[in-house]
CSV table of C-alpha atoms in Angstrom, one decimal:
chain,number,residue,atom,x,y,z
S,291,MET,CA,291.2,72.1,173.3
S,292,VAL,CA,287.9,73.3,172.6
S,293,PRO,CA,285.8,73.3,176.0
S,294,ASP,CA,282.7,70.6,176.3
S,295,PRO,CA,279.4,72.7,175.9
S,296,ALA,CA,277.8,70.6,178.0
S,297,ALA,CA,280.5,70.6,180.0
S,298,ALA,CA,280.3,74.3,181.2
S,299,ASP,CA,277.1,74.3,180.9
S,300,ARG,CA,277.0,71.7,184.2
S,301,LEU,CA,277.5,73.8,186.5
S,302,THR,CA,275.4,76.1,185.8
S,303,ALA,CA,271.9,73.5,185.3
S,304,LEU,CA,273.3,72.5,188.4
S,305,ALA,CA,272.5,75.5,190.4
S,306,HIS,CA,269.0,75.5,189.6
S,307,GLY,CA,268.2,73.1,192.4
S,308,ILE,CA,264.4,74.2,192.9
S,309,GLY,CA,262.2,70.9,192.4
S,310,SER,CA,258.6,70.3,189.7
S,311,GLN,CA,254.9,70.8,190.7
S,312,HIS,CA,255.4,67.8,190.3
S,313,ASP,CA,258.1,66.9,193.1
S,314,LEU,CA,256.0,68.9,195.5
S,315,PRO,CA,254.5,66.4,198.7
S,316,ILE,CA,251.4,68.4,198.7
S,317,SER,CA,249.5,70.5,196.2
S,318,PRO,CA,250.5,73.9,195.0
S,319,PHE,CA,247.0,75.6,196.2
S,320,TYR,CA,247.5,73.8,199.7
S,321,ALA,CA,252.0,75.2,199.7
S,322,PHE,CA,250.4,78.9,199.1
S,323,ALA,CA,247.3,78.7,201.1
S,324,GLY,CA,250.0,76.7,204.2
S,325,ALA,CA,252.7,79.6,203.6
S,326,PHE,CA,249.7,82.8,203.8
S,327,THR,CA,247.9,80.8,207.0
S,328,ALA,CA,251.9,81.1,208.4
S,329,LEU,CA,251.8,84.4,207.9
S,330,PHE,CA,248.6,85.6,208.7
S,331,VAL,CA,248.4,83.8,212.0
S,332,SER,CA,252.1,85.2,212.7
S,333,PHE,CA,251.4,88.8,212.2
S,334,LEU,CA,248.4,88.4,214.2
S,335,ALA,CA,250.0,86.2,217.6
S,336,LEU,CA,252.2,88.8,217.0
S,337,GLY,CA,250.3,91.9,217.6
S,338,LEU,CA,248.9,90.3,220.8
S,339,LEU,CA,251.5,88.7,222.0
S,340,TRP,CA,254.5,91.1,221.3
S,341,SER,CA,254.1,94.6,222.6
S,342,SER,CA,257.6,95.6,223.5
S,343,SER,CA,260.8,95.4,221.6
S,344,ARG,CA,262.6,92.8,223.1
S,345,PHE,CA,266.1,92.1,221.1
S,346,ARG,CA,268.8,93.9,222.2
S,347,GLY,CA,271.3,94.3,219.9
S,348,ASP,CA,275.4,93.6,220.5
S,349,ARG,CA,274.3,94.4,223.8
S,350,SER,CA,272.7,90.9,224.6
S,351,GLY,CA,274.7,87.7,224.4
S,352,LEU,CA,276.2,84.7,226.8
S,353,ALA,CA,280.2,85.9,227.3
S,354,LEU,CA,282.1,83.1,226.1
S,355,PRO,CA,285.1,81.6,228.6
S,356,ALA,CA,288.2,83.1,228.3
S,357,GLY,CA,290.1,80.9,226.3
S,358,PRO,CA,287.7,80.9,223.5
S,359,GLN,CA,288.6,84.8,222.9
S,360,ARG,CA,291.5,84.7,223.4
S,361,ILE,CA,292.5,81.4,220.4
S,362,ALA,CA,289.8,83.3,218.4
S,363,ASP,CA,291.6,87.2,218.9
S,364,ALA,CA,295.3,85.7,218.7
S,365,PRO,CA,297.4,87.1,216.8
S,366,ALA,CA,298.4,83.7,214.9
S,367,THR,CA,294.9,81.7,214.5
S,368,ARG,CA,294.4,85.4,212.5
S,369,ALA,CA,297.6,85.2,211.1
S,370,ALA,CA,296.5,81.5,209.9
S,371,LEU,CA,293.5,82.2,208.7
S,372,ARG,CA,294.9,85.0,206.3
S,373,GLY,CA,297.6,81.8,205.1
S,374,ILE,CA,294.7,80.1,204.6
S,375,GLY,CA,293.1,82.3,202.4
S,376,LEU,CA,295.5,83.8,200.5
S,377,ALA,CA,297.3,80.0,199.8
S,378,ALA,CA,293.5,79.0,198.5
S,379,PHE,CA,293.2,82.3,195.8
S,380,LEU,CA,296.5,81.4,194.6
S,381,ALA,CA,295.7,77.8,193.7
S,382,LEU,CA,292.6,79.2,192.2
S,383,LEU,CA,294.7,81.6,190.3
S,384,ALA,CA,297.1,79.0,189.0
S,385,SER,CA,294.1,76.5,188.3
S,386,LEU,CA,292.4,78.9,186.0
S,387,LEU,CA,296.3,80.1,185.1
S,388,LEU,CA,297.2,76.2,184.2
S,389,ALA,CA,294.6,73.2,184.5
S,390,PRO,CA,292.7,72.2,181.1
S,391,ASP,CA,289.6,74.8,180.7
S,392,ASP,CA,286.8,72.5,181.3
S,393,PRO,CA,285.0,72.7,184.8
S,394,ASP,CA,284.6,69.1,184.3
S,395,ARG,CA,289.2,68.6,184.3
S,396,ASN,CA,289.2,71.8,186.5
S,397,PRO,CA,288.0,72.3,190.1
S,398,ALA,CA,288.5,77.2,189.2
S,399,PRO,CA,284.2,77.1,188.2
S,400,GLY,CA,283.2,75.3,190.9
S,401,ALA,CA,285.1,76.3,193.7
S,402,VAL,CA,284.1,79.9,193.6
S,403,TYR,CA,280.7,79.3,192.8
S,404,VAL,CA,279.6,76.4,195.1
S,405,LEU,CA,282.6,76.2,197.8
S,406,PHE,CA,283.2,79.7,197.7
S,407,TRP,CA,280.0,81.6,196.9
S,408,VAL,CA,277.4,79.1,197.9
S,409,GLY,CA,279.3,77.8,201.0
S,410,LEU,CA,279.6,81.2,202.5
S,411,VAL,CA,276.2,80.9,203.8
S,412,PRO,CA,277.0,78.0,205.0
S,413,ALA,CA,280.7,78.9,207.3
S,414,SER,CA,279.0,82.1,207.6
S,415,LEU,CA,276.1,81.3,209.9
S,416,LEU,CA,278.3,78.8,212.3
S,417,LEU,CA,281.3,81.3,212.8
S,418,GLY,CA,280.1,84.5,211.4
S,419,PRO,CA,281.8,86.7,209.4
S,420,VAL,CA,284.4,84.7,208.0
S,421,TRP,CA,285.2,86.2,205.0
S,422,ARG,CA,286.4,89.2,206.7
S,423,LEU,CA,289.2,87.0,208.4
S,424,LEU,CA,290.0,84.4,204.8
S,425,ASN,CA,289.9,87.9,202.5
S,426,PRO,CA,292.9,87.1,200.5
S,427,LEU,CA,293.1,91.5,198.8
S,428,ARG,CA,293.0,91.7,202.6
S,429,THR,CA,295.9,89.8,203.0
S,430,LEU,CA,297.8,91.9,199.8
S,431,HIS,CA,297.1,95.4,200.8
S,432,ARG,CA,298.4,94.9,204.1
S,433,LEU,CA,301.4,93.6,202.0
S,434,LEU,CA,301.9,96.3,200.0
S,435,HIS,CA,301.0,98.9,203.5
S,436,ARG,CA,304.3,97.1,204.6
S,437,MET,CA,306.6,97.8,201.9
S,438,ARG,CA,305.4,101.5,202.5
S,439,LEU,CA,303.5,101.1,198.8
S,440,THR,CA,300.0,103.2,200.3
S,441,PRO,CA,300.2,106.1,201.8
S,442,ARG,CA,300.9,106.4,205.0
S,443,ARG,CA,297.2,107.7,206.0
S,444,PRO,CA,295.2,107.2,203.8
S,445,ALA,CA,291.6,109.2,203.1
S,446,PRO,CA,288.7,109.5,205.0
S,447,LEU,CA,286.3,106.7,203.4
S,448,PRO,CA,283.0,108.9,202.5
S,449,ALA,CA,280.3,108.2,205.2
S,450,ARG,CA,277.6,108.1,201.8
S,451,LEU,CA,279.3,105.2,200.0
S,452,GLY,CA,278.0,102.8,202.3
S,453,GLN,CA,277.5,99.0,201.1
S,454,TRP,CA,276.9,101.0,197.7
S,455,PRO,CA,280.1,99.1,196.5
S,456,ALA,CA,278.9,96.5,197.9
S,457,ALA,CA,276.2,96.7,195.9
S,458,ALA,CA,277.7,97.2,192.8
S,459,GLY,CA,280.1,93.8,193.9
S,460,LEU,CA,277.7,91.9,194.1
S,461,PHE,CA,274.9,92.6,191.2
S,462,GLY,CA,278.6,92.0,189.1
S,463,PHE,CA,279.7,88.5,189.7
S,464,THR,CA,275.4,87.3,190.1
S,465,TRP,CA,275.3,88.7,186.5
S,466,LEU,CA,278.5,87.0,186.2
S,467,GLU,CA,277.1,83.8,187.2
S,468,LEU,CA,273.7,84.0,185.6
S,469,ALA,CA,274.0,86.4,182.6
S,470,ALA,CA,277.5,86.1,181.1
S,471,PRO,CA,278.0,83.9,177.8
S,472,ASP,CA,280.6,81.5,179.9
S,473,PRO,CA,280.2,82.1,182.7
S,474,ALA,CA,282.4,78.6,183.5
S,475,SER,CA,285.4,79.2,181.2
S,476,THR,CA,288.9,80.0,182.6
S,477,THR,CA,288.7,83.1,180.5
S,478,SER,CA,285.7,84.9,182.3
S,479,LEU,CA,286.8,84.0,185.4
S,480,LEU,CA,289.7,85.0,185.5
S,481,ILE,CA,288.8,88.1,184.0
S,482,ALA,CA,285.9,88.2,186.8
S,483,LEU,CA,289.4,87.5,188.9
S,484,ALA,CA,291.4,90.3,187.9
S,485,ALA,CA,288.0,92.7,188.2
S,486,TYR,CA,287.9,91.9,191.5
S,487,THR,CA,290.9,92.9,192.8
S,488,GLY,CA,291.3,95.1,191.0
S,489,ALA,CA,288.2,96.9,191.9
S,490,HIS,CA,289.2,96.7,196.2
S,491,LEU,CA,292.7,97.2,195.5
S,492,ALA,CA,293.2,100.6,194.0
S,493,PRO,CA,290.0,102.5,196.5
S,494,ALA,CA,292.2,99.8,199.6
S,495,ALA,CA,295.0,102.4,198.8
S,496,ARG,CA,293.3,105.1,199.3
S,497,PHE,CA,290.6,104.4,201.3
S,498,GLY,CA,293.1,102.0,204.1
S,499,GLU,CA,291.7,98.4,205.5
S,500,ARG,CA,288.0,100.1,206.4
S,501,TRP,CA,287.8,99.6,202.8
S,502,PHE,CA,286.8,96.5,202.6
S,503,ASP,CA,284.3,95.9,205.5
S,504,ASP,CA,281.5,97.7,203.8
S,505,GLY,CA,283.1,97.6,200.1
S,506,ASP,CA,284.0,94.2,199.5
S,507,ALA,CA,280.5,92.5,197.7
S,508,PHE,CA,281.1,89.1,199.4
S,509,GLU,CA,282.5,90.5,202.9
S,510,ALA,CA,279.1,92.4,202.5
S,511,TYR,CA,277.4,89.1,201.7
S,512,SER,CA,279.2,86.5,204.6
S,513,ALA,CA,278.1,89.7,207.4
S,514,LEU,CA,274.6,90.2,206.8
S,515,LEU,CA,273.9,85.9,206.3
S,516,ALA,CA,276.2,86.2,210.1
S,517,ARG,CA,273.9,88.8,211.5
S,518,LEU,CA,271.8,85.4,212.0
S,519,SER,CA,274.8,83.1,213.6
S,520,PRO,CA,274.5,81.9,217.0
S,521,LEU,CA,277.8,82.9,217.6
S,522,GLY,CA,279.3,86.6,217.0
S,523,ARG,CA,280.9,89.8,219.4
S,524,ARG,CA,279.5,92.4,221.3
S,525,ASN,CA,279.9,95.5,222.3
S,526,ASP,CA,282.5,95.7,224.4
S,527,GLY,CA,284.5,93.2,221.6
S,528,ARG,CA,283.2,89.8,223.9
S,529,LEU,CA,282.7,86.6,221.7
S,530,VAL,CA,278.8,85.4,223.1
S,531,LEU,CA,276.3,82.8,222.2
S,532,ARG,CA,273.4,84.8,221.2
S,533,ASN,CA,269.7,84.9,220.0
S,534,PRO,CA,270.1,84.9,216.7
S,535,PHE,CA,267.1,87.7,216.3
S,536,HIS,CA,270.3,89.8,218.3
S,537,GLY,CA,272.8,90.0,216.4
S,538,LEU,CA,269.8,90.6,213.3
S,539,ASP,CA,268.7,92.7,214.7
S,540,ALA,CA,271.9,95.3,215.3
S,541,THR,CA,272.6,94.9,211.9
S,542,PRO,CA,273.6,99.3,210.9
S,543,GLU,CA,271.3,101.0,209.0
S,544,ARG,CA,273.8,102.0,206.5
S,545,PRO,CA,273.4,103.9,203.1
S,546,GLY,CA,273.3,100.8,200.0
S,547,LEU,CA,271.7,98.4,203.2
S,548,VAL,CA,268.5,98.3,201.0
S,549,ALA,CA,270.4,97.9,197.5
S,550,THR,CA,272.3,94.9,199.0
S,551,VAL,CA,269.5,93.1,200.1
S,552,CYS,CA,267.1,93.4,196.8
S,553,VAL,CA,270.6,92.6,195.0
S,554,LEU,CA,270.5,89.5,196.6
S,555,LEU,CA,266.5,88.3,196.8
S,556,GLY,CA,266.2,89.0,193.0
S,557,SER,CA,269.2,87.4,191.3
S,558,THR,CA,268.2,84.8,193.3
S,559,ALA,CA,264.3,85.2,192.4
S,560,TYR,CA,265.8,85.2,188.7
S,561,ASP,CA,267.6,82.2,189.0
S,562,GLY,CA,264.4,80.3,189.9
S,563,PHE,CA,262.9,81.5,186.8
S,564,SER,CA,265.6,81.7,184.3
S,565,ASP,CA,264.3,77.7,184.3
S,566,HIS,CA,261.0,78.3,183.3
S,567,PRO,CA,260.4,77.3,179.5
S,568,ALA,CA,259.3,80.4,178.5
S,569,TRP,CA,261.7,83.2,179.5
S,570,ILE,CA,264.0,79.8,177.8
S,571,ASP,CA,262.3,80.2,174.5
S,572,THR,CA,262.5,84.5,174.5
S,573,LEU,CA,266.0,84.3,175.4
S,574,GLN,CA,266.4,82.3,172.6
S,575,THR,CA,264.2,83.8,170.3
S,576,SER,CA,265.4,87.4,171.9
S,577,PRO,CA,267.1,89.5,168.8
S,578,LEU,CA,268.6,91.4,171.5
S,579,GLY,CA,270.9,88.4,172.3
S,580,ARG,CA,270.9,85.8,175.0
S,581,THR,CA,273.5,88.0,177.1
S,582,PRO,CA,271.2,91.3,176.8
S,583,THR,CA,268.6,90.0,176.8
S,584,ALA,CA,269.3,87.7,180.2
S,585,THR,CA,271.0,90.9,181.6
S,586,LEU,CA,267.0,92.6,181.0
S,587,GLY,CA,266.0,90.2,182.9
S,588,LEU,CA,268.2,90.1,185.5
S,589,LEU,CA,267.7,93.8,186.9
S,590,ALA,CA,264.0,93.7,185.7
S,591,SER,CA,264.1,90.6,188.8
S,592,VAL,CA,266.3,93.4,191.0
S,593,ALA,CA,264.1,96.6,190.2
S,594,LEU,CA,260.8,94.7,191.2
S,595,VAL,CA,262.2,93.5,194.4
S,596,ALA,CA,263.3,96.9,195.5
S,597,THR,CA,260.5,98.9,194.3
S,598,LEU,CA,257.8,97.0,196.4
S,599,TYR,CA,260.7,97.3,199.2
S,600,CYS,CA,260.6,100.8,199.2
S,601,LEU,CA,257.2,101.0,197.8
S,602,CYS,CA,256.0,98.8,201.5
S,603,ALA,CA,258.7,101.7,202.8
S,604,ALA,CA,256.1,104.6,201.4
S,605,ALA,CA,253.0,102.7,203.3
S,606,THR,CA,254.7,102.7,206.0
S,607,ARG,CA,255.1,105.6,206.5
S,608,LEU,CA,252.1,106.9,204.9
S,609,VAL,CA,250.6,104.4,207.8
S,610,SER,CA,252.3,105.0,211.0
S,611,GLY,CA,253.6,109.0,210.9
S,612,PRO,CA,257.4,110.1,209.8
S,613,HIS,CA,260.1,108.3,211.4
S,614,PRO,CA,264.1,109.1,209.7
S,615,GLY,CA,264.5,106.5,207.9
S,616,PRO,CA,261.7,103.8,207.5
S,617,LEU,CA,263.9,103.2,204.4
S,618,THR,CA,266.2,101.4,205.8
S,619,ALA,CA,264.8,100.8,208.9
S,620,PHE,CA,263.4,97.4,208.4
S,621,ALA,CA,265.4,96.9,205.4
S,622,HIS,CA,267.1,93.7,208.6
S,623,SER,CA,264.1,91.7,208.5
S,624,LEU,CA,265.1,91.1,204.4
S,625,VAL,CA,268.2,88.7,205.3
S,626,PRO,CA,265.9,85.9,206.4
S,627,ILE,CA,264.0,85.8,203.4
S,628,ALA,CA,267.5,85.8,201.6
S,629,LEU,CA,268.8,83.2,203.7
S,630,GLY,CA,265.4,81.5,202.9
S,631,TYR,CA,266.2,81.5,198.8
S,632,LEU,CA,269.6,81.0,199.2
S,633,THR,CA,268.9,77.5,201.0
S,634,ALA,CA,266.4,76.5,198.8
S,635,HIS,CA,267.9,77.6,195.7
S,636,TYR,CA,271.3,75.6,196.1
S,637,PHE,CA,271.4,73.3,198.8
S,638,SER,CA,271.3,70.4,196.0
S,639,LEU,CA,274.3,71.9,194.8
S,640,LEU,CA,276.2,72.1,197.6
S,641,VAL,CA,276.1,68.3,199.2
S,642,THR,CA,276.4,67.2,195.3
S,643,GLU,CA,278.7,69.9,194.2
S,644,GLY,CA,280.9,70.5,196.5
S,645,PRO,CA,282.0,67.3,197.3
S,646,ARG,CA,282.7,66.6,193.5
S,647,THR,CA,284.9,69.7,193.9
S,648,VAL,CA,287.0,69.1,196.8
S,649,SER,CA,287.8,65.5,195.0
S,650,MET,CA,288.7,66.9,191.7
S,651,ALA,CA,290.9,69.4,193.7
S,652,LEU,CA,292.9,66.3,194.8
S,653,GLY,CA,293.1,64.6,191.5
S,654,THR,CA,291.2,61.3,193.6
S,655,ASP,CA,287.2,62.6,191.0
S,656,ASN,CA,287.4,59.3,189.7
S,657,GLY,CA,284.3,57.8,191.4
S,658,PRO,CA,280.4,57.8,189.9
S,659,ASP,CA,278.1,61.0,189.8
S,660,PRO,CA,277.1,62.4,192.8
S,661,LEU,CA,273.5,62.2,194.1
S,662,PRO,CA,270.5,64.5,195.7
S,663,PRO,CA,271.3,64.1,199.1
S,664,LEU,CA,266.6,64.0,199.5
S,665,GLY,CA,264.2,62.1,197.1
S,666,SER,CA,262.8,65.4,195.1
S,667,GLY,CA,259.6,64.8,197.3
S,668,GLY,CA,262.0,65.6,200.2
S,669,LEU,CA,263.7,68.9,199.2
S,670,ALA,CA,260.8,70.3,197.9
S,671,ALA,CA,259.6,70.1,201.7
S,672,LEU,CA,263.0,71.5,202.0
S,673,GLN,CA,262.8,74.3,200.0
S,674,LEU,CA,259.1,74.9,201.0
S,675,ILE,CA,259.9,74.8,204.4
S,676,ALA,CA,263.1,77.7,203.7
S,677,VAL,CA,261.0,79.8,202.3
S,678,VAL,CA,258.1,79.9,204.4
S,679,THR,CA,260.3,79.8,207.6
S,680,GLY,CA,263.0,82.3,206.4
S,681,HIS,CA,259.3,84.6,205.6
S,682,VAL,CA,258.3,84.5,209.4
S,683,LEU,CA,261.2,85.1,210.6
S,684,GLY,CA,261.2,87.9,209.2
S,685,VAL,CA,257.7,88.8,210.1
S,686,VAL,CA,259.4,88.9,213.9
S,687,ALA,CA,262.5,91.3,213.1
S,688,ALA,CA,260.3,94.4,211.5
S,689,HIS,CA,257.5,93.1,214.6
S,690,ASP,CA,260.1,93.9,216.6
S,691,ARG,CA,261.2,96.6,215.4
S,692,ALA,CA,257.8,98.4,215.1
S,693,VAL,CA,256.4,98.4,218.4
S,694,ARG,CA,260.4,99.6,219.1
S,695,LEU,CA,259.9,103.2,216.6
S,696,PHE,CA,256.2,103.8,216.2
S,697,PRO,CA,253.0,104.6,218.9
S,698,PRO,CA,251.8,102.0,219.9
S,699,HIS,CA,248.6,102.4,218.7
S,700,ARG,CA,250.0,102.7,215.8
S,701,ALA,CA,253.3,100.0,216.1
S,702,VAL,CA,250.3,97.2,214.9
S,703,THR,CA,248.8,98.6,212.0
S,704,GLY,CA,252.1,99.8,211.0
S,705,GLN,CA,252.9,96.8,210.4
S,706,LEU,CA,250.4,95.8,207.3
S,707,PRO,CA,252.4,97.0,204.5
S,708,MET,CA,255.2,94.5,205.5
S,709,LEU,CA,252.9,91.7,206.6
S,710,ALA,CA,252.2,93.2,202.5
S,711,LEU,CA,254.9,92.4,201.6
S,712,MET,CA,256.4,89.1,203.4
S,713,ILE,CA,252.7,87.7,201.3
S,714,THR,CA,253.4,88.8,198.3
S,715,TYR,CA,257.2,87.7,198.2
S,716,THR,CA,256.4,84.3,200.3
S,717,LEU,CA,254.0,83.7,197.2
S,718,GLY,CA,256.2,84.3,194.8
S,719,GLY,CA,259.2,82.7,196.3
S,720,ILE,CA,256.4,79.4,196.4
S,721,GLY,CA,255.7,79.8,192.8
S,722,LEU,CA,259.4,79.6,191.3
S,723,LEU,CA,259.1,76.2,193.4
S,724,LEU,CA,256.2,75.4,191.4
S,725,ASN,CA,258.6,76.5,188.2
C-alpha cells in the first residue's frame, strides 16, 4: 500500500504549535515590551533583595511518609514499571512491523512523537525521571546480563564522556523528527529504533548499566526536566517534596550538559522557524535538496544557541573574574527556558494528538478529528506566558548561582551577560510565536 503523503505529513505539521501574529491577544509591540520588562524588573528585584544563595540542591525537601517511600522503592514496583516499559516497546515494534504504513491507521508515529517525546515532559515534571524506571533497554541489558551475555565486571566509564552521547542522541532524534525525508514512515522508525537499541546495548555491555544514566538521550532529557519536579530525592535517598528550584540547583555539572540543553533549545527553535514561509521556500528551492538543507538549518539553530551561551559564559568570566567552570555553572538556568519552549510549542499537539493515538492503539478511533483545547487567542497567550515565565525562572536560577560563586560586589554585574542572553532568547522565542 502506498502511504498517503498528506497523512504522513499530519504529525509533522501538527508539531508546529506556534501561533501566528494574528492569533496573539495583544500586539507584537506589547508582547516584546512586556517580556523585556518582566525580565528587567526581575533582574533588578533580585539584585536588590536577593544577596545570598537560598537554594540547597539535593540537601533540601520535606520527607514523605515511610509508606509511599517503601512502595516507590519496592522491588515489585520497580519490576512492574520495567515490565510496562518493555511491553510498550514490544507493542511499538509490533505496530511498526504489522500495522499499515499510514499515520492515520498506525499508532506508532503518534506513540513516538506525541505520547513518548512530548508526554515525557509532564510525566517527568510530575513524577521525576520516569524514563529511568521504564527504559526497556535497561531491562534488556539486565536480561542479557543474567544470561551471562555481558561481562561480569564492566569497564570504567570515562568521566570525560559525560552527557555527550545523550546530546548526540537528542540531536539524532530531533533530526529524525524535523529533517529526515519521511519521519512518520514505518521504515524510518524501524531504522531509528534499531539504531537506538544497538547504540545503547553495545556500550552498556562494556560499561554496565550506569551507561544509561548519561548516555541515553531520553534518560538525560527526562532527568533534566525532572529537576523542576516538586517530587525528588535528597542526597540521603529519601523521597521528598521540594521547591523545584532546589532540584534545579542540584543539576550535576557534567561534560556535555551545555550541549544537551542547547540541542533541546536549538531544535525547538528550528521547529518553530521551519514554519516560516521564507524557510519553506528555501527548502523547496535549495539545490542541496530538502533533507541536507533542513539538516544544515537544524545544525545552525543549535550552534547559534550554543554560541550565544558560550559568549555569555566568556563575558561572565571577564566581568566577574576567573572561575573554574563558568561554562557549565549556569547551564542549569537554561532548563526552565527549554521547558517554556517545549510547553509553548507542543502543548496543543499533546492534548489533541495524544488522545487520538491512544484511541487508535485501542482500535476505537471512530470519533471526529480532535479540536484544539483553547481558541487561537488563548493558545497564543499560553505560549507567550510559557516562554516569558521560563526565562524569568532562568534569571532567578542564574542569580542564585551567581551570588554563591562570585564576590558580592561582582555578583550583580557578573549577571549582565546572562541577562542579555535571556533577553536575546526571549525576543527570539516571541519572534517564533509571531511567525
